[in-house]
Tab-separated table of C-alpha atoms in Angstrom:
chain	number	residue	atom	x	y	z
B	1	UNK	CA	48.782	62.640	190.593
B	2	UNK	CA	47.229	60.509	188.312
B	3	UNK	CA	44.870	57.785	189.334
B	4	UNK	CA	44.721	53.879	186.940
B	5	UNK	CA	41.302	55.102	185.428
B	6	UNK	CA	42.488	58.202	184.321
B	7	UNK	CA	45.881	57.185	183.009
B	8	UNK	CA	43.762	54.257	180.866
B	9	UNK	CA	41.669	56.978	179.584
B	10	UNK	CA	44.504	59.343	178.556
B	11	UNK	CA	47.584	57.653	177.581
B	12	UNK	CA	46.125	53.926	176.185
B	13	UNK	CA	44.403	53.462	173.048
B	14	UNK	CA	41.181	52.012	173.601
B	15	UNK	CA	39.747	48.455	172.969
B	16	UNK	CA	37.098	49.311	170.502
B	17	UNK	CA	38.830	49.763	167.662
B	18	UNK	CA	35.657	50.941	165.475
B	19	UNK	CA	35.166	53.771	168.553
B	20	UNK	CA	38.535	55.052	167.606
B	21	UNK	CA	38.689	54.745	163.996
B	22	UNK	CA	35.483	55.014	161.228
B	23	UNK	CA	37.917	53.524	158.582
B	24	UNK	CA	38.573	50.564	159.888
B	25	UNK	CA	34.669	49.744	160.722
B	26	UNK	CA	33.257	50.578	156.996
B	27	UNK	CA	36.607	47.826	155.552
B	28	UNK	CA	35.154	45.468	158.452
B	29	UNK	CA	31.778	45.801	157.559
B	30	UNK	CA	31.927	45.188	154.017
B	31	UNK	CA	34.698	41.580	154.416
B	32	UNK	CA	31.009	40.370	156.801
B	33	UNK	CA	29.344	38.139	154.560
B	34	UNK	CA	24.990	37.406	154.774
B	35	UNK	CA	23.658	34.350	154.438
B	36	UNK	CA	21.107	34.227	152.732
B	37	UNK	CA	17.389	33.436	154.572
B	38	UNK	CA	15.743	29.987	153.492
B	39	UNK	CA	12.065	29.981	153.752
B	40	UNK	CA	10.912	26.131	154.639
B	41	UNK	CA	7.975	25.243	152.133
B	42	UNK	CA	5.430	24.258	153.863
B	43	UNK	CA	3.174	20.932	152.674
B	44	UNK	CA	-0.309	22.090	151.648
B	45	UNK	CA	-2.484	19.157	152.826
B	46	UNK	CA	-6.285	18.602	150.551
B	47	UNK	CA	-8.654	16.907	150.918
B	48	UNK	CA	-8.936	13.850	148.694
B	49	UNK	CA	-12.970	15.147	146.288
B	50	UNK	CA	-15.405	12.857	147.793
B	51	UNK	CA	-18.220	13.288	144.854
B	52	UNK	CA	-18.918	10.729	142.981
B	53	UNK	CA	-18.454	10.030	138.930
B	54	UNK	CA	-21.787	11.063	138.239
B	55	UNK	CA	-22.145	14.527	140.371
B	56	UNK	CA	-18.473	15.437	138.693
B	57	UNK	CA	-19.750	14.938	135.114
B	58	UNK	CA	-23.403	16.421	136.136
B	59	UNK	CA	-23.859	19.905	134.248
B	60	UNK	CA	-23.451	22.987	136.385
B	61	UNK	CA	-26.111	25.040	137.510
B	62	UNK	CA	-24.072	28.523	138.421
B	63	UNK	CA	-23.757	30.537	135.684
B	64	UNK	CA	-27.060	31.754	134.340
B	65	UNK	CA	-27.506	34.977	135.549
B	66	UNK	CA	-29.613	37.156	133.887
B	67	UNK	CA	-28.748	40.620	131.477
B	68	UNK	CA	-30.582	42.241	133.079
B	69	UNK	CA	-30.037	43.353	137.185
B	70	UNK	CA	-32.622	45.030	138.750
B	71	UNK	CA	-31.338	47.216	141.760
B	72	UNK	CA	-32.692	46.290	145.222
B	73	UNK	CA	-36.686	47.436	146.292
B	74	UNK	CA	-36.744	48.891	149.399
B	75	UNK	CA	-40.930	48.041	149.718
B	76	UNK	CA	-41.535	44.834	151.533
B	77	UNK	CA	-43.804	42.439	149.495
B	78	UNK	CA	-44.027	43.655	146.377
B	79	UNK	CA	-44.807	41.194	143.408
B	80	UNK	CA	-46.283	42.323	140.206
B	81	UNK	CA	-49.435	41.125	138.977
B	82	UNK	CA	-50.327	38.657	136.850
B	83	UNK	CA	-52.719	40.906	134.967
B	84	UNK	CA	-50.002	43.292	134.536
B	85	UNK	CA	-47.860	40.570	132.652
B	86	UNK	CA	-50.769	40.047	131.001
B	87	UNK	CA	-51.637	43.422	129.554
B	88	UNK	CA	-47.652	43.299	128.566
B	89	UNK	CA	-47.504	40.141	126.876
B	90	UNK	CA	-50.788	40.740	124.968
B	91	UNK	CA	-48.513	43.550	122.295
B	92	UNK	CA	-45.319	41.499	122.561
B	93	UNK	CA	-41.723	42.709	120.059
B	94	UNK	CA	-40.436	39.441	117.652
B	95	UNK	CA	-37.829	41.371	115.747
B	96	UNK	CA	-39.238	40.913	112.725
B	97	UNK	CA	-37.750	42.933	110.101
B	98	UNK	CA	-40.881	45.441	109.328
B	99	UNK	CA	-41.227	46.145	113.491
B	100	UNK	CA	-40.420	49.093	114.544
B	101	UNK	CA	-38.816	48.997	117.699
B	102	UNK	CA	-38.534	52.944	118.097
B	103	UNK	CA	-43.039	52.149	118.737
B	104	UNK	CA	-42.261	49.224	121.174
B	105	UNK	CA	-40.041	50.917	123.555
B	106	UNK	CA	-43.134	54.018	123.399
B	107	UNK	CA	-46.077	51.175	124.212
B	108	UNK	CA	-44.069	50.192	127.371
B	109	UNK	CA	-43.682	53.063	129.105
B	110	UNK	CA	-46.727	54.059	128.082
B	111	UNK	CA	-47.974	51.057	129.789
B	112	UNK	CA	-45.269	51.057	133.136
B	113	UNK	CA	-46.161	55.219	133.583
B	114	UNK	CA	-49.146	54.726	135.326
B	115	UNK	CA	-47.651	52.457	137.494
B	116	UNK	CA	-47.303	53.772	140.707
B	117	UNK	CA	-46.075	52.224	143.987
B	118	UNK	CA	-44.638	52.995	147.228
B	119	UNK	CA	-40.723	52.832	147.627
B	120	UNK	CA	-40.782	51.086	144.405
B	121	UNK	CA	-38.361	53.323	141.106
B	122	UNK	CA	-40.087	53.149	137.831
B	123	UNK	CA	-37.356	52.339	136.495
B	124	UNK	CA	-37.040	49.068	138.160
B	125	UNK	CA	-40.248	48.241	137.543
B	126	UNK	CA	-39.162	48.721	133.859
B	127	UNK	CA	-36.177	45.993	134.267
B	128	UNK	CA	-38.558	43.078	135.638
B	129	UNK	CA	-40.997	43.970	133.565
B	130	UNK	CA	-39.154	44.371	129.906
B	131	UNK	CA	-38.393	40.630	129.476
B	132	UNK	CA	-42.085	40.008	129.541
B	133	UNK	CA	-43.077	41.790	126.223
B	134	UNK	CA	-40.267	40.466	123.873
B	135	UNK	CA	-40.336	37.267	122.075
B	136	UNK	CA	-38.972	35.555	119.251
B	137	UNK	CA	-36.013	36.733	118.225
B	138	UNK	CA	-36.022	39.327	120.440
B	139	UNK	CA	-35.940	37.188	123.747
B	140	UNK	CA	-32.982	35.268	121.670
B	141	UNK	CA	-31.265	38.221	121.597
B	142	UNK	CA	-31.574	39.455	125.091
B	143	UNK	CA	-30.206	35.636	126.054
B	144	UNK	CA	-27.022	36.232	124.434
B	145	UNK	CA	-26.245	38.951	126.044
B	146	UNK	CA	-23.832	38.259	129.009
B	147	UNK	CA	-24.795	37.917	132.507
B	148	UNK	CA	-25.169	40.950	134.764
B	149	UNK	CA	-24.566	43.904	131.226
B	150	UNK	CA	-27.565	45.630	131.960
B	151	UNK	CA	-27.739	47.807	134.724
B	152	UNK	CA	-30.280	50.425	134.004
B	153	UNK	CA	-33.197	50.924	131.925
B	154	UNK	CA	-31.205	53.430	129.433
B	155	UNK	CA	-28.008	50.640	129.053
B	156	UNK	CA	-31.043	48.475	127.882
B	157	UNK	CA	-33.347	51.099	125.407
B	158	UNK	CA	-29.246	51.959	123.887
B	159	UNK	CA	-28.648	47.934	123.055
B	160	UNK	CA	-32.430	46.825	122.267
B	161	UNK	CA	-32.145	49.911	119.956
B	162	UNK	CA	-28.796	49.438	118.399
B	163	UNK	CA	-29.369	46.112	117.419
B	164	UNK	CA	-32.785	45.607	116.229
B	165	UNK	CA	-32.375	49.417	114.487
B	166	UNK	CA	-28.709	49.245	112.696
B	167	UNK	CA	-26.934	52.792	111.620
B	168	UNK	CA	-28.288	51.226	108.173
B	169	UNK	CA	-32.380	51.662	108.598
B	170	UNK	CA	-31.220	54.614	109.851
B	171	UNK	CA	-30.186	55.778	106.615
B	172	UNK	CA	-32.822	53.996	104.606
B	173	UNK	CA	-35.131	56.141	106.168
B	174	UNK	CA	-33.766	59.583	106.494
B	175	UNK	CA	-33.065	58.960	102.121
B	176	UNK	CA	-36.800	57.764	102.118
B	177	UNK	CA	-37.453	60.931	103.644
B	178	UNK	CA	-35.266	63.375	102.135
B	179	UNK	CA	-36.889	62.221	98.986
B	180	UNK	CA	-40.103	61.690	100.019
B	181	UNK	CA	-42.958	62.186	96.779
B	182	UNK	CA	-47.062	61.341	96.438
B	183	UNK	CA	-48.426	58.450	95.029
B	184	UNK	CA	-50.507	57.720	91.604
B	185	UNK	CA	-53.862	58.463	93.632
B	186	UNK	CA	-53.119	59.409	97.070
B	187	UNK	CA	-55.171	61.423	98.370
B	188	UNK	CA	-53.491	64.247	100.306
B	189	UNK	CA	-54.714	62.854	103.631
B	190	UNK	CA	-52.692	59.462	103.109
B	191	UNK	CA	-49.815	61.036	101.741
B	192	UNK	CA	-49.734	63.342	104.541
B	193	UNK	CA	-50.307	60.246	107.440
B	194	UNK	CA	-47.531	58.167	105.342
B	195	UNK	CA	-45.222	61.060	106.126
B	196	UNK	CA	-45.805	60.958	109.119
B	197	UNK	CA	-45.265	57.688	109.913
B	198	UNK	CA	-42.004	58.115	108.267
B	199	UNK	CA	-40.722	60.648	111.032
B	200	UNK	CA	-42.559	58.378	113.681
B	201	UNK	CA	-39.987	54.931	112.278
B	202	UNK	CA	-36.783	57.377	112.669
B	203	UNK	CA	-37.520	59.644	115.674
B	204	UNK	CA	-33.566	60.719	115.065
B	205	UNK	CA	-33.624	61.148	111.644
B	206	UNK	CA	-32.414	64.786	112.415
B	207	UNK	CA	-34.841	67.036	110.547
B	208	UNK	CA	-35.903	70.340	111.954
B	209	UNK	CA	-39.004	70.641	111.615
B	210	UNK	CA	-38.912	73.747	108.757
B	211	UNK	CA	-36.776	70.627	106.626
B	212	UNK	CA	-40.045	68.257	107.112
B	213	UNK	CA	-42.440	70.868	105.813
B	214	UNK	CA	-40.846	71.906	103.067
B	215	UNK	CA	-40.104	68.306	101.570
B	216	UNK	CA	-43.671	67.226	102.101
B	217	UNK	CA	-45.003	70.421	100.295
B	218	UNK	CA	-42.264	69.803	97.685
B	219	UNK	CA	-43.444	66.554	96.917
B	220	UNK	CA	-47.101	66.214	96.700
B	221	UNK	CA	-48.252	67.041	92.915
B	222	UNK	CA	-49.535	70.716	91.725
B	223	UNK	CA	-53.151	70.189	92.423
B	224	UNK	CA	-52.526	69.806	95.729
B	225	UNK	CA	-49.849	72.193	96.722
B	226	UNK	CA	-52.193	74.469	94.507
B	227	UNK	CA	-54.738	73.551	97.062
B	228	UNK	CA	-52.447	74.010	99.545
B	229	UNK	CA	-51.195	77.581	99.207
B	230	UNK	CA	-54.868	79.035	97.914
B	231	UNK	CA	-55.584	77.888	101.842
B	232	UNK	CA	-53.030	80.159	102.897
B	233	UNK	CA	-53.860	83.225	100.632
B	234	UNK	CA	-50.834	82.763	98.565
B	235	UNK	CA	-47.466	81.331	98.695
B	236	UNK	CA	-47.773	78.366	101.252
B	237	UNK	CA	-43.744	78.440	102.486
B	238	UNK	CA	-43.994	82.262	102.876
B	239	UNK	CA	-45.567	81.803	106.300
B	240	UNK	CA	-44.472	80.545	109.029
B	241	UNK	CA	-43.971	77.029	110.522
B	242	UNK	CA	-46.416	76.666	112.791
B	243	UNK	CA	-48.868	78.270	110.637
B	244	UNK	CA	-47.711	76.151	107.890
B	245	UNK	CA	-48.526	72.880	110.162
B	246	UNK	CA	-52.096	74.071	110.663
B	247	UNK	CA	-52.775	74.515	107.634
B	248	UNK	CA	-52.191	71.190	106.344
B	249	UNK	CA	-53.675	69.137	109.497
B	250	UNK	CA	-57.051	71.477	108.714
B	251	UNK	CA	-56.991	70.038	105.162
B	252	UNK	CA	-55.810	66.811	106.511
B	253	UNK	CA	-59.306	66.995	108.611
B	254	UNK	CA	-61.442	68.161	105.507
B	255	UNK	CA	-60.654	65.420	103.381
B	256	UNK	CA	-60.653	62.536	106.103
B	257	UNK	CA	-64.991	64.672	107.201
B	258	UNK	CA	-65.277	63.842	103.538
B	259	UNK	CA	-65.022	60.631	103.318
B	260	UNK	CA	-66.532	59.507	106.753
B	261	UNK	CA	-70.109	59.210	104.748
B	262	UNK	CA	-69.071	57.544	102.356
B	263	UNK	CA	-67.359	54.906	103.949
B	264	UNK	CA	-70.838	55.253	105.762
B	265	UNK	CA	-72.387	54.156	103.118
B	266	UNK	CA	-70.324	51.744	101.952
B	267	UNK	CA	-69.830	49.603	105.062
B	268	UNK	CA	-73.770	49.665	105.287
B	269	UNK	CA	-74.442	48.792	102.226
B	270	UNK	CA	-72.239	45.795	102.222
B	271	UNK	CA	-75.274	43.126	102.472
B	272	UNK	CA	-76.786	44.020	99.795
B	273	UNK	CA	-74.045	44.752	97.411
B	274	UNK	CA	-72.708	41.033	98.105
B	275	UNK	CA	-76.164	39.893	97.332
B	276	UNK	CA	-76.617	41.875	94.364
B	277	UNK	CA	-72.782	40.404	93.093
B	278	UNK	CA	-74.401	36.848	94.630
B	279	UNK	CA	-77.114	37.295	91.982
B	280	UNK	CA	-75.155	39.208	89.037
B	281	UNK	CA	-72.566	36.364	89.450
B	282	UNK	CA	-75.043	33.539	88.758
B	283	UNK	CA	-76.516	35.237	85.946
B	284	UNK	CA	-73.602	35.617	84.253
B	285	UNK	CA	-72.735	32.397	84.577
B	286	UNK	CA	-75.624	30.719	83.994
B	287	UNK	CA	-75.500	32.523	80.599
B	288	UNK	CA	-71.660	31.815	79.054
B	289	UNK	CA	-73.416	27.971	79.931
B	290	UNK	CA	-76.095	28.404	77.322
B	291	UNK	CA	-73.710	30.208	75.012
B	292	UNK	CA	-70.894	27.234	75.974
B	293	UNK	CA	-73.472	24.740	75.369
B	294	UNK	CA	-74.722	26.115	72.082
B	295	UNK	CA	-71.466	26.472	70.231
B	296	UNK	CA	-71.326	22.315	71.366
B	297	UNK	CA	-74.045	21.378	68.996
B	298	UNK	CA	-72.947	18.128	67.083
B	299	UNK	CA	-74.234	17.935	64.103
B	300	UNK	CA	-77.209	15.922	62.994
B	301	UNK	CA	-75.735	13.095	61.046
B	302	UNK	CA	-76.028	12.710	57.186
B	303	UNK	CA	-78.567	10.542	55.967
B	304	UNK	CA	-77.507	8.000	54.391
B	305	UNK	CA	-78.851	6.848	51.054
B	306	UNK	CA	-79.403	2.837	51.386
B	307	UNK	CA	-77.442	0.837	48.513
B	308	UNK	CA	-79.524	-0.693	45.371
B	309	UNK	CA	-78.503	-3.456	43.647
B	310	UNK	CA	-78.044	-2.474	39.840
B	311	UNK	CA	-77.132	-4.135	36.708
B	312	UNK	CA	-74.125	-1.760	34.917
B	313	UNK	CA	-75.318	-3.704	31.579
B	314	UNK	CA	-79.118	-2.570	31.160
B	315	UNK	CA	-79.437	-0.446	34.195
B	316	UNK	CA	-82.146	-2.879	35.701
B	317	UNK	CA	-82.430	-3.793	39.609
B	318	UNK	CA	-80.818	-7.218	39.160
B	319	UNK	CA	-77.072	-7.716	39.187
B	320	UNK	CA	-75.590	-7.557	35.640
B	321	UNK	CA	-74.438	-11.821	36.006
B	322	UNK	CA	-78.214	-12.169	35.651
B	323	UNK	CA	-78.746	-9.763	33.267
B	324	UNK	CA	-81.537	-11.173	30.471
B	325	UNK	CA	-79.273	-9.417	28.186
B	326	UNK	CA	-76.067	-11.002	28.681
B	327	UNK	CA	-78.152	-14.932	29.143
B	328	UNK	CA	-76.260	-15.173	32.404
B	329	UNK	CA	-72.992	-15.441	30.589
B	330	UNK	CA	-69.908	-14.280	32.687
B	331	UNK	CA	-67.192	-12.726	31.558
B	332	UNK	CA	-63.871	-13.790	33.353
B	333	UNK	CA	-61.303	-11.887	31.967
B	334	UNK	CA	-63.197	-8.459	32.641
B	335	UNK	CA	-64.624	-9.406	36.301
B	336	UNK	CA	-62.602	-7.438	37.992
B	337	UNK	CA	-63.022	-4.308	35.947
B	338	UNK	CA	-66.271	-5.068	36.426
B	339	UNK	CA	-66.793	-5.273	39.939
B	340	UNK	CA	-64.226	-2.233	40.462
B	341	UNK	CA	-67.137	-0.556	38.400
B	342	UNK	CA	-69.897	-1.291	40.275
B	343	UNK	CA	-68.051	-0.246	43.553
B	344	UNK	CA	-67.132	3.465	41.929
B	345	UNK	CA	-70.882	3.662	40.644
B	346	UNK	CA	-72.492	3.101	44.403
B	347	UNK	CA	-70.462	5.589	45.720
B	348	UNK	CA	-71.327	8.070	42.915
B	349	UNK	CA	-75.142	7.274	43.348
B	350	UNK	CA	-74.530	7.809	47.091
B	351	UNK	CA	-73.425	11.446	45.832
B	352	UNK	CA	-75.538	12.006	43.847
B	353	UNK	CA	-73.005	11.747	40.565
B	354	UNK	CA	-75.880	10.000	38.084
B	355	UNK	CA	-74.347	6.591	37.224
B	356	UNK	CA	-73.249	6.637	33.329
B	357	UNK	CA	-74.260	2.832	31.856
B	358	UNK	CA	-71.190	1.441	29.285
B	359	UNK	CA	-72.308	-0.645	26.892
B	360	UNK	CA	-70.953	-4.101	26.564
């Protein structure tokens, strides 16, 4: 005997088609359409800018951050003393052509190395003090750097050296070191000091100590080379680099010690020599003035003889018009010739030429 429920379970098909036919289920699902979901845009309410025209046109006060970022200092109540700032500003770097940025960094490190503060890193002190140590073009360079672009002391040194010591300058100094030659009338100690200045001006030259000593020795004049060989007891280049450097330093010190008394004598006699030089200059000036006046003496004017009237007919001391030999007669036709002759006679007389009296 079967119940109704059981007959439905066994003989009649189920009213749920998806449970019995999976293909039909997939077919019907594929025919279903999914409606798109649209988001409704909510309008954003913005408040009107209540600033005035003056406030809108005013220059902004933001965006002036410094290029150097100083890390936070854990110490409390830390401040830079004015005496320290004055010490740094007493020898500033301007960025001119003949200034050495390496020398400025060495001097700056020497000052800051003496500062010790509790809970204050030394690099933080350097970053805070460095802007006070530059001025002029160097300060303009730092102001043009992007804001917050220098985070450490190494970053600052790298940018500073690369800007004021470009690769072209390195190349020129390397060539000057390699082609070193002792100048004419340059002493040994002066040549050695100049060579060391070149090395200090380019600390990244890359030359070994052996190459430096060999370059300096070959650049000396024969006299100083012989002197070094004598001090070395033979060929200087056959000694070790440490011995060669010691011999060169000793020779330089000996030259300096010999020059010191001469310099002291010159300094001690500066006053006397200046007085003597003034007296000599005064005497020379007086002598030159006397010689100049002697050459400019004007000669005495020549004496002019007085013109005496004389007769061209008889030579008497009267006019030819009053000559008794002519009885006062005049010759109108020859008047001009006679007058010209009288003038010529006067000139000849003044010049010491005898006058020839014509016969009438």
